[in-house]
Coordinates of C-alpha atoms in Angstrom, one line a residue:
M143 CA 42.3 62.8 -110.7
N144 CA 42.5 59.4 -110.9
R145 CA 44.5 58.9 -107.3
L146 CA 41.3 60.8 -105.4
I147 CA 38.3 58.6 -107.5
N148 CA 40.9 55.5 -106.3
F149 CA 40.9 57.0 -102.6
L150 CA 37.6 57.6 -102.4
F151 CA 36.7 53.8 -103.8
L152 CA 38.9 52.7 -101.1
V153 CA 36.9 54.9 -98.8
V154 CA 33.7 54.3 -99.6
L155 CA 34.8 49.9 -100.4
L156 CA 36.6 50.2 -96.6
A157 CA 32.9 51.6 -95.3
V158 CA 30.9 49.3 -97.0
S159 CA 32.7 46.8 -95.0
G160 CA 32.7 47.9 -91.9
H161 CA 28.3 47.8 -92.3
V162 CA 28.8 44.3 -92.9
V163 CA 31.1 43.4 -89.9
A164 CA 29.4 45.5 -88.0
Q165 CA 25.6 43.7 -89.1
T166 CA 27.6 40.7 -88.3
K167 CA 28.7 41.6 -85.3
T168 CA 25.5 43.2 -84.0
N169 CA 23.2 40.8 -85.6
P170 CA 25.1 37.1 -84.8
P171 CA 21.9 34.0 -85.3
N172 CA 19.8 32.7 -82.7
I173 CA 21.0 29.0 -82.4
I174 CA 18.1 26.8 -81.5
L175 CA 19.5 22.7 -80.7
V176 CA 16.7 20.2 -80.3
I177 CA 18.3 16.7 -79.4
G178 CA 16.1 13.9 -79.6
D179 CA 16.0 10.9 -77.2
D180 CA 17.0 7.7 -78.6
I181 CA 16.1 7.7 -82.2
S182 CA 18.1 6.4 -85.1
Y183 CA 18.5 7.9 -88.3
D184 CA 16.1 5.7 -90.1
D185 CA 13.9 6.6 -87.8
I186 CA 12.8 10.3 -89.1
G187 CA 11.1 10.7 -92.9
C188 CA 13.4 12.7 -94.2
Y189 CA 15.8 10.2 -93.5
G190 CA 13.5 7.5 -95.9
N191 CA 11.4 6.1 -93.5
G192 CA 7.6 6.5 -95.4
K193 CA 5.8 5.2 -92.0
V194 CA 6.5 7.1 -89.5
R195 CA 5.3 11.3 -89.4
T196 CA 7.8 13.7 -88.6
P197 CA 6.9 16.1 -90.8
N198 CA 7.7 19.3 -89.2
I199 CA 11.2 18.1 -89.3
D200 CA 10.8 16.9 -92.7
R201 CA 10.3 20.5 -93.5
L202 CA 13.4 21.3 -91.8
S203 CA 15.6 19.8 -94.1
E204 CA 13.8 20.8 -96.8
R205 CA 14.7 24.5 -95.8
G206 CA 18.2 22.5 -95.0
I207 CA 20.6 21.0 -95.4
R208 CA 20.5 16.9 -93.8
F209 CA 24.0 14.9 -92.7
N210 CA 23.8 11.6 -93.8
N211 CA 27.1 10.2 -91.8
M212 CA 26.7 11.9 -88.6
Y213 CA 27.6 9.7 -85.6
V214 CA 27.9 10.1 -81.9
T215 CA 30.7 9.4 -79.5
S216 CA 28.8 7.2 -77.8
S217 CA 25.6 5.0 -77.8
S218 CA 24.9 5.8 -74.3
C219 CA 22.7 9.2 -73.4
S220 CA 25.1 10.7 -70.7
P221 CA 27.8 10.2 -72.6
S222 CA 27.2 10.9 -76.3
R223 CA 25.5 14.5 -74.6
T224 CA 29.1 15.6 -72.5
S225 CA 30.6 15.4 -75.8
L226 CA 28.2 17.8 -77.9
L227 CA 28.8 20.0 -74.2
T228 CA 32.8 19.8 -74.5
G229 CA 33.7 19.0 -78.0
R230 CA 35.7 16.0 -76.0
Y231 CA 35.3 12.0 -76.4
P232 CA 33.8 10.5 -73.3
H233 CA 37.1 9.4 -72.4
N234 CA 38.4 12.9 -72.1
T235 CA 35.7 14.5 -70.5
G236 CA 35.6 12.1 -66.7
A237 CA 32.1 11.1 -67.4
A238 CA 33.1 8.3 -69.7
E239 CA 29.8 6.3 -68.2
L240 CA 26.1 6.5 -68.2
H241 CA 25.1 9.5 -65.2
E242 CA 28.9 10.6 -64.4
P243 CA 28.7 14.1 -63.6
L244 CA 31.1 16.7 -65.6
P245 CA 34.2 17.6 -63.8
A246 CA 34.5 21.5 -62.9
H247 CA 37.9 22.6 -64.6
L248 CA 36.1 21.7 -68.5
T249 CA 34.9 24.3 -71.3
F250 CA 30.8 23.9 -71.9
F251 CA 30.5 25.2 -75.4
P252 CA 27.2 27.2 -74.5
E253 CA 29.6 29.2 -71.5
L254 CA 31.4 30.4 -74.8
L255 CA 28.5 32.1 -76.0
Q256 CA 26.9 33.1 -73.2
K257 CA 31.0 35.2 -72.8
A258 CA 29.9 36.4 -76.3
G259 CA 26.9 38.2 -75.6
Y260 CA 24.6 35.3 -76.0
Y261 CA 21.2 34.2 -73.7
T262 CA 21.4 31.1 -73.0
A263 CA 18.8 28.8 -71.7
L264 CA 18.6 24.5 -71.4
A265 CA 15.0 23.0 -70.6
G266 CA 14.4 19.3 -70.9
K267 CA 16.6 16.5 -69.8
W268 CA 19.8 16.3 -68.8
H269 CA 22.4 14.7 -66.2
E270 CA 26.0 15.8 -66.6
G271 CA 25.7 17.2 -63.4
P272 CA 26.3 20.4 -61.7
E273 CA 29.2 22.5 -62.8
T274 CA 27.1 22.5 -66.0
A275 CA 24.8 25.1 -64.6
R276 CA 27.2 28.2 -64.7
A277 CA 26.6 27.8 -69.1
Y278 CA 22.7 29.1 -69.3
D279 CA 21.2 31.8 -67.5
R280 CA 17.6 29.0 -67.4
M281 CA 17.4 25.5 -66.6
E282 CA 14.4 24.3 -66.7
V283 CA 14.6 20.0 -66.4
G284 CA 13.6 16.9 -65.2
R285 CA 10.1 15.6 -65.9
K286 CA 7.7 17.6 -63.5
R287 CA 9.0 20.8 -64.8
N288 CA 8.9 19.6 -68.9
G289 CA 6.4 16.8 -68.8
E290 CA 6.8 13.0 -70.3
G291 CA 7.5 14.0 -73.3
G292 CA 10.1 16.8 -71.9
E293 CA 9.2 19.9 -74.2
K294 CA 6.6 21.9 -71.7
Q295 CA 8.8 24.3 -71.2
W296 CA 10.1 24.8 -74.3
M297 CA 8.1 27.8 -75.7
D298 CA 8.0 30.0 -72.1
V299 CA 12.3 28.9 -72.4
L300 CA 11.9 30.6 -76.1
D301 CA 9.1 33.9 -74.9
T302 CA 12.3 34.4 -72.3
A303 CA 15.2 34.6 -74.6
H304 CA 13.9 36.2 -77.2
A305 CA 12.4 39.0 -74.5
S306 CA 15.9 39.4 -73.3
G307 CA 16.8 41.3 -76.3
K308 CA 20.0 39.0 -77.0
P309 CA 20.9 36.9 -79.5
F310 CA 20.5 33.6 -77.7
F311 CA 21.3 30.1 -77.6
L312 CA 18.5 27.1 -77.0
W313 CA 19.5 23.9 -75.4
L314 CA 15.8 21.8 -75.7
A315 CA 16.5 17.9 -74.9
A316 CA 13.4 15.7 -75.2
I317 CA 12.7 12.9 -73.7
D318 CA 10.6 11.5 -76.1
A319 CA 11.5 8.9 -77.2
H320 CA 13.1 7.2 -74.0
R321 CA 11.3 4.4 -72.3
P322 CA 8.8 4.3 -71.0
W323 CA 6.8 5.3 -73.5
S324 CA 3.9 7.9 -72.7
A325 CA 2.5 9.5 -76.0
D326 CA 0.1 6.6 -76.6
S327 CA -2.0 8.3 -74.4
Q328 CA -1.5 11.7 -74.2
F329 CA -0.9 12.3 -78.1
H330 CA -3.5 13.0 -80.8
V331 CA -1.2 12.2 -83.7
L332 CA -0.8 7.4 -83.5
H333 CA 0.7 4.8 -84.8
D334 CA -0.6 1.9 -86.3
P335 CA 1.1 -1.4 -85.7
E336 CA 0.4 -3.4 -88.9
Q337 CA -0.1 0.0 -91.5
D338 CA 2.2 2.4 -90.0
V339 CA 5.5 0.8 -88.5
E340 CA 9.0 -0.5 -90.6
V341 CA 10.8 -3.7 -88.5
P342 CA 14.2 -2.8 -88.5
A343 CA 16.2 -6.7 -89.8
T344 CA 17.4 -6.9 -85.6
L345 CA 13.9 -7.6 -84.4
W346 CA 11.2 -10.3 -84.8
D347 CA 8.1 -8.6 -86.4
D348 CA 5.6 -10.1 -84.4
G349 CA 2.6 -7.8 -83.0
E350 CA 4.7 -7.3 -79.8
T351 CA 7.4 -5.8 -81.7
R352 CA 4.6 -3.8 -84.4
G353 CA 3.3 -2.9 -81.3
D354 CA 6.9 -1.6 -79.3
L355 CA 7.8 0.4 -82.9
A356 CA 4.7 1.8 -82.9
S357 CA 4.1 3.1 -78.7
Y358 CA 8.0 4.3 -79.8
Y359 CA 6.9 5.7 -83.8
N360 CA 4.0 7.9 -81.3
E361 CA 7.5 9.4 -79.3
I362 CA 8.7 10.1 -82.3
G363 CA 6.0 12.1 -83.6
R364 CA 5.1 14.0 -80.6
L365 CA 9.1 15.4 -80.2
D366 CA 8.3 16.9 -83.9
S367 CA 4.8 18.2 -83.1
Y368 CA 7.1 20.3 -80.8
V369 CA 9.6 21.1 -83.8
G370 CA 6.6 22.4 -86.0
K371 CA 5.8 24.8 -82.8
I372 CA 8.6 26.2 -82.5
V373 CA 9.4 26.9 -85.8
Q374 CA 6.1 28.8 -86.0
N375 CA 7.0 30.6 -82.9
L376 CA 10.2 31.8 -84.7
R377 CA 8.0 33.0 -87.5
K378 CA 5.6 34.7 -85.8
K379 CA 8.8 37.0 -83.5
K380 CA 9.8 37.0 -87.3
I381 CA 13.1 35.7 -86.5
L382 CA 12.6 32.6 -88.2
D383 CA 15.3 33.8 -91.1
N384 CA 18.2 34.8 -88.7
T385 CA 17.5 31.4 -86.4
V386 CA 19.9 28.5 -86.4
I387 CA 18.0 25.3 -86.2
I388 CA 19.2 21.8 -85.8
F389 CA 18.0 18.6 -85.5
M390 CA 19.2 15.3 -83.8
A391 CA 19.5 12.9 -81.6
D392 CA 21.7 11.0 -78.6
N393 CA 22.0 8.1 -79.9
G394 CA 19.9 4.5 -81.6
R395 CA 17.0 3.5 -81.1
P396 CA 15.9 1.3 -77.5
F397 CA 16.0 -1.6 -79.1
P398 CA 17.2 -5.3 -78.8
G399 CA 20.7 -4.5 -81.9
S400 CA 21.3 -0.6 -81.7
K401 CA 21.1 1.4 -78.7
T402 CA 24.6 0.9 -76.9
R403 CA 25.5 -0.8 -80.2
L404 CA 28.8 0.4 -81.4
Q405 CA 27.1 -0.2 -85.4
D406 CA 25.9 2.9 -87.6
R407 CA 22.1 1.4 -85.3
G408 CA 23.6 2.5 -82.4
L409 CA 25.8 5.4 -82.9
K410 CA 24.7 7.5 -86.6
V411 CA 21.8 10.0 -86.2
P412 CA 19.7 12.5 -87.5
F413 CA 21.5 15.0 -88.0
V414 CA 19.6 18.3 -89.9
V415 CA 20.8 22.3 -90.0
C416 CA 17.9 24.9 -90.7
W417 CA 19.9 28.3 -91.4
P418 CA 17.8 30.3 -94.9
E419 CA 20.5 33.5 -94.3
Q420 CA 23.3 30.8 -95.0
V421 CA 22.7 27.2 -96.1
D422 CA 20.7 26.2 -99.5
Q423 CA 17.5 24.5 -99.2
S424 CA 16.8 20.5 -99.7
C425 CA 20.7 19.7 -100.1
V426 CA 22.3 16.6 -98.3
T427 CA 25.9 15.6 -97.6
E428 CA 27.5 12.7 -97.1
A429 CA 31.1 14.1 -95.4
L430 CA 31.9 12.3 -92.0
C431 CA 30.9 14.7 -88.7
S432 CA 31.6 13.3 -85.0
G433 CA 29.9 14.9 -82.3
V434 CA 32.5 16.5 -80.8
D435 CA 32.2 18.4 -83.7
V436 CA 28.8 20.0 -82.9
G437 CA 29.8 21.7 -80.4
P438 CA 33.0 24.3 -82.1
T439 CA 30.9 24.7 -85.4
L440 CA 27.8 26.2 -83.5
L441 CA 30.6 28.3 -82.0
D442 CA 31.5 29.2 -85.2
I443 CA 28.1 29.9 -86.7
A444 CA 28.2 32.6 -83.5
G445 CA 31.7 34.1 -84.6
V446 CA 32.9 32.9 -81.3
T447 CA 36.4 30.8 -81.5
P448 CA 36.4 27.1 -79.6
T449 CA 39.2 26.7 -77.0
P450 CA 42.1 24.8 -77.3
D451 CA 40.4 21.7 -75.2
M452 CA 38.0 20.8 -77.5
Q453 CA 39.2 18.0 -79.5
G454 CA 36.8 18.3 -82.1
R455 CA 36.7 20.8 -85.5
S456 CA 34.1 23.1 -87.0
F457 CA 32.3 21.9 -90.3
V458 CA 30.6 25.1 -90.9
S459 CA 32.6 24.5 -94.3
V460 CA 31.0 21.6 -95.3
L461 CA 27.2 24.1 -94.2
K462 CA 28.9 26.4 -96.4
K463 CA 28.9 23.8 -99.8
P464 CA 27.6 20.5 -99.2
S465 CA 30.4 18.6 -101.7
S466 CA 33.4 19.4 -99.3
S467 CA 34.3 16.6 -97.2
F468 CA 35.6 16.6 -93.5
R469 CA 36.4 13.5 -91.5
N470 CA 38.6 10.7 -92.6
Y471 CA 37.8 9.0 -89.5
V472 CA 35.3 8.8 -86.8
F473 CA 35.7 7.2 -83.1
S474 CA 33.3 6.0 -80.4
E475 CA 33.3 4.4 -77.8
H476 CA 31.1 2.0 -75.5
N477 CA 31.3 2.5 -71.6
W478 CA 28.9 1.1 -68.3
H479 CA 25.2 1.9 -69.1
D480 CA 24.0 -1.0 -66.4
F481 CA 26.5 -3.1 -67.7
E482 CA 30.3 -3.4 -67.8
A483 CA 31.7 -3.2 -71.1
Y484 CA 34.8 -2.0 -72.8
E485 CA 34.6 -1.2 -77.0
R486 CA 36.0 0.7 -79.1
A487 CA 35.3 1.8 -82.8
V488 CA 36.1 3.8 -85.3
R489 CA 34.4 4.3 -88.7
T490 CA 35.8 5.1 -92.5
K491 CA 32.5 5.9 -95.4
D492 CA 34.0 2.8 -96.4
Y493 CA 35.0 0.2 -93.2
L494 CA 34.0 -0.2 -89.0
Y495 CA 36.8 -1.6 -86.9
V496 CA 35.6 -2.3 -83.7
Y497 CA 36.8 -4.2 -80.5
N498 CA 35.8 -5.3 -77.5
G499 CA 37.6 -5.5 -74.8
R500 CA 35.1 -7.4 -72.7
P501 CA 33.9 -11.2 -75.3
K502 CA 33.0 -12.8 -72.2
L503 CA 29.9 -11.0 -71.9
D504 CA 26.6 -10.4 -74.2
N505 CA 26.1 -6.6 -75.6
G506 CA 22.3 -6.8 -75.3
G507 CA 21.3 -3.5 -74.6
S508 CA 20.7 -1.6 -71.1
L509 CA 18.4 -2.6 -69.2
D510 CA 15.9 -0.4 -70.6
V511 CA 16.6 -1.7 -73.6
R512 CA 16.5 -5.4 -72.3
N513 CA 13.0 -5.1 -70.6
T514 CA 10.4 -5.1 -73.2
P515 CA 8.4 -7.0 -76.0
S516 CA 10.6 -6.6 -78.9
Y517 CA 13.8 -8.2 -76.5
R518 CA 11.4 -10.8 -75.1
S519 CA 10.4 -11.8 -78.7
L520 CA 13.2 -12.6 -79.2
E521 CA 14.2 -14.3 -76.8
R522 CA 11.4 -17.0 -77.0
L523 CA 12.3 -18.0 -80.1
I524 CA 16.6 -18.6 -79.2
G525 CA 16.9 -22.4 -80.4
S526 CA 14.1 -22.2 -83.1
G527 CA 16.5 -21.8 -85.3
K528 CA 13.7 -19.5 -86.8
L529 CA 16.4 -16.1 -85.6
T530 CA 18.7 -14.7 -88.5
E531 CA 22.0 -14.4 -87.7
L532 CA 21.5 -10.2 -86.7
Q533 CA 18.6 -11.3 -84.4
R534 CA 20.8 -14.0 -82.4
E535 CA 23.5 -11.1 -82.2
P536 CA 22.5 -9.5 -79.1
F537 CA 22.6 -13.2 -77.3
L538 CA 26.6 -13.8 -77.9
K539 CA 28.6 -14.7 -75.6
P540 CA 31.2 -15.1 -76.3
R541 CA 31.3 -12.4 -78.9
Q542 CA 34.5 -11.9 -80.5
R543 CA 37.4 -9.7 -79.8
E544 CA 37.3 -7.5 -83.1
E545 CA 35.0 -7.1 -85.6
F546 CA 35.0 -5.6 -89.3
Y547 CA 32.6 -4.7 -91.6
V548 CA 32.3 -3.4 -95.4
M549 CA 30.2 -0.9 -96.3
A550 CA 30.2 -1.8 -99.8
T551 CA 28.9 -5.6 -99.2
D552 CA 27.4 -5.8 -95.7
S553 CA 25.2 -1.7 -94.7
V554 CA 23.4 -3.4 -91.8
Q555 CA 27.0 -4.7 -90.5
V556 CA 26.2 -8.5 -89.8
R557 CA 29.4 -10.2 -91.2
N558 CA 32.7 -9.8 -90.1
E559 CA 35.3 -10.1 -91.7
I560 CA 38.2 -10.7 -89.5
G561 CA 40.2 -13.1 -90.5
N562 CA 39.1 -12.4 -94.6
P563 CA 42.9 -12.0 -96.2
T564 CA 40.8 -10.2 -98.7
Y565 CA 40.6 -7.4 -96.2
A566 CA 43.8 -7.9 -94.3
H567 CA 45.5 -4.5 -95.2
Q568 CA 42.6 -2.6 -94.5
I569 CA 41.9 -4.5 -90.8
D570 CA 45.2 -3.8 -90.0
R571 CA 44.6 0.3 -91.1
L572 CA 41.9 0.5 -89.2
R573 CA 43.3 -1.2 -86.2
D574 CA 46.4 0.6 -85.7
I575 CA 44.8 4.3 -86.4
L576 CA 42.4 2.9 -83.3
H577 CA 45.2 2.2 -81.0
R578 CA 46.9 5.4 -81.8
W579 CA 43.7 7.9 -81.0
Q580 CA 43.5 6.0 -77.7
R581 CA 47.2 7.0 -77.4
E582 CA 47.0 10.4 -78.5
T583 CA 43.8 10.7 -76.3
G584 CA 44.5 9.3 -73.5
D585 CA 42.4 6.2 -73.3
T586 CA 43.1 3.3 -70.9
E587 CA 41.6 0.0 -70.5
P588 CA 41.4 -0.3 -66.8
E589 CA 41.7 -4.5 -65.3
V590 CA 38.9 -3.6 -63.0
L591 CA 36.1 -1.6 -64.6
T592 CA 32.4 -0.8 -62.5
H593 CA 31.0 -3.7 -63.3
R594 CA 27.9 -5.6 -61.2
I595 CA 27.3 -7.9 -58.7
A596 CA 24.7 -10.0 -57.3
K597 CA 23.3 -9.5 -53.6
P598 CA 21.8 -12.1 -52.0
D599 CA 18.0 -10.6 -52.6
G600 CA 19.0 -11.9 -55.9
K601 CA 19.5 -8.1 -57.7
F602 CA 22.3 -6.7 -58.7
R603 CA 24.0 -3.6 -57.4
K604 CA 27.0 -1.3 -58.9
V605 CA 30.6 -1.8 -57.7
K606 CA 32.4 1.5 -59.2
G607 CA 35.5 0.8 -61.3
E608 CA 37.9 2.9 -62.4
M609 CA 36.8 5.0 -65.4
P610 CA 38.8 4.2 -68.9
G611 CA 41.9 7.9 -69.6
A612 CA 41.4 8.1 -65.0
S613 CA 45.4 7.0 -65.0
C614 CA 46.5 8.8 -67.6
D615 CA 45.1 12.2 -66.5
A616 CA 42.5 12.1 -69.7
T617 CA 40.1 15.0 -68.5
H618 CA 43.7 17.8 -69.4
N619 CA 44.8 15.7 -72.5
H620 CA 43.7 17.6 -74.6
N621 CA 45.3 16.2 -77.5
K622 CA 42.5 15.8 -81.4
G623 CA 43.6 12.0 -82.2
P624 CA 43.8 11.4 -86.2
F625 CA 40.8 13.4 -88.1

């Protein structure tokens, strides 16, 4: 009799387990990835900025988990996004420089979702090349289709995705808050330059800079309003609880000392995940994560196995247990973005080490950073003795070949401790880790990089050089490097 009871119990248990698995397979979550353009982590309300108005992103954080240590692989738009799309470092994508197309042989994580039965769509900014089109059932790209902020088609794409009857993945890429600004005249929530901005330590506090920052905040506010519209649309369709919403940015703010820099102000981005059915509310994690991990994580959420060519790893374990640790290191790179560059960085929770292969060149930022009121305010004061060391830094030439920063005593990363015997061991260790990462992943430092030369009319033209990693066939190197 006992054997019969045990047998029947086992049958019931297996039946229930099978039902749960069947539910998971037949009702996988929808996934929406919202990517802001050129937004630093501390320019969002839930990250401690008390001036910028981001109520909808803040509510996502309240209903989900906020990552305090998410680092992208490049502080430059397209290289950062190629890492998100492929789960690979920029030099391993063949598109390490700005506006380079991805090669056909790479795997794009949305196409794996597509093959697993997802409807996939993209709307907004896109400059990763024609091969990526195969990963989407629908693409709505460019300002003409998506408006100045890049969000115009988002609701229509969401409606189409829901009507497909399939679980869906949406890559919603805003043009906000990329320069030039347009929200000042088109958006109803405006920030007052005197009252509603926080001036970062990298910038000079004057009227021009404050006006520049207010326009930047307005762009962020417009993006936030569309995040709110997404949530309302999902709630109306009664699919909000079964939809994973991720908000992040591709790199730091488009201001001097941030965009194209390998310090936190260029690489550390907001990253919020709202997944009501699986993630507890109002959680914060200090786990160290990289942009290469985003694709594998979204695949894991959908129950899809990443391909071996993806160098990142899933951090679903952090979503389930925010107190858990993840990476020991994150790696980043700075290659051509309007100017010749070769910089590499490795970051731990405690230290940042940066290698600069072109110390004779300054890093005042990309052209859209240099042609700004904020940059001109700093430029006017060079030699006046009024600028701090951090504010003078964009104009410094030559620069040091190596930089090392200690987070416990220098969170803004202005005091270079290279040469300080107190940190000799830590410097040697991170230098070795960075060299190991370069060696294992096939990173190279070409003698002739892409650069600019002056033309007779005073303008400049781009001269194509060798892509980092090309001589080692890095696009076929799948080594993950140190973790």
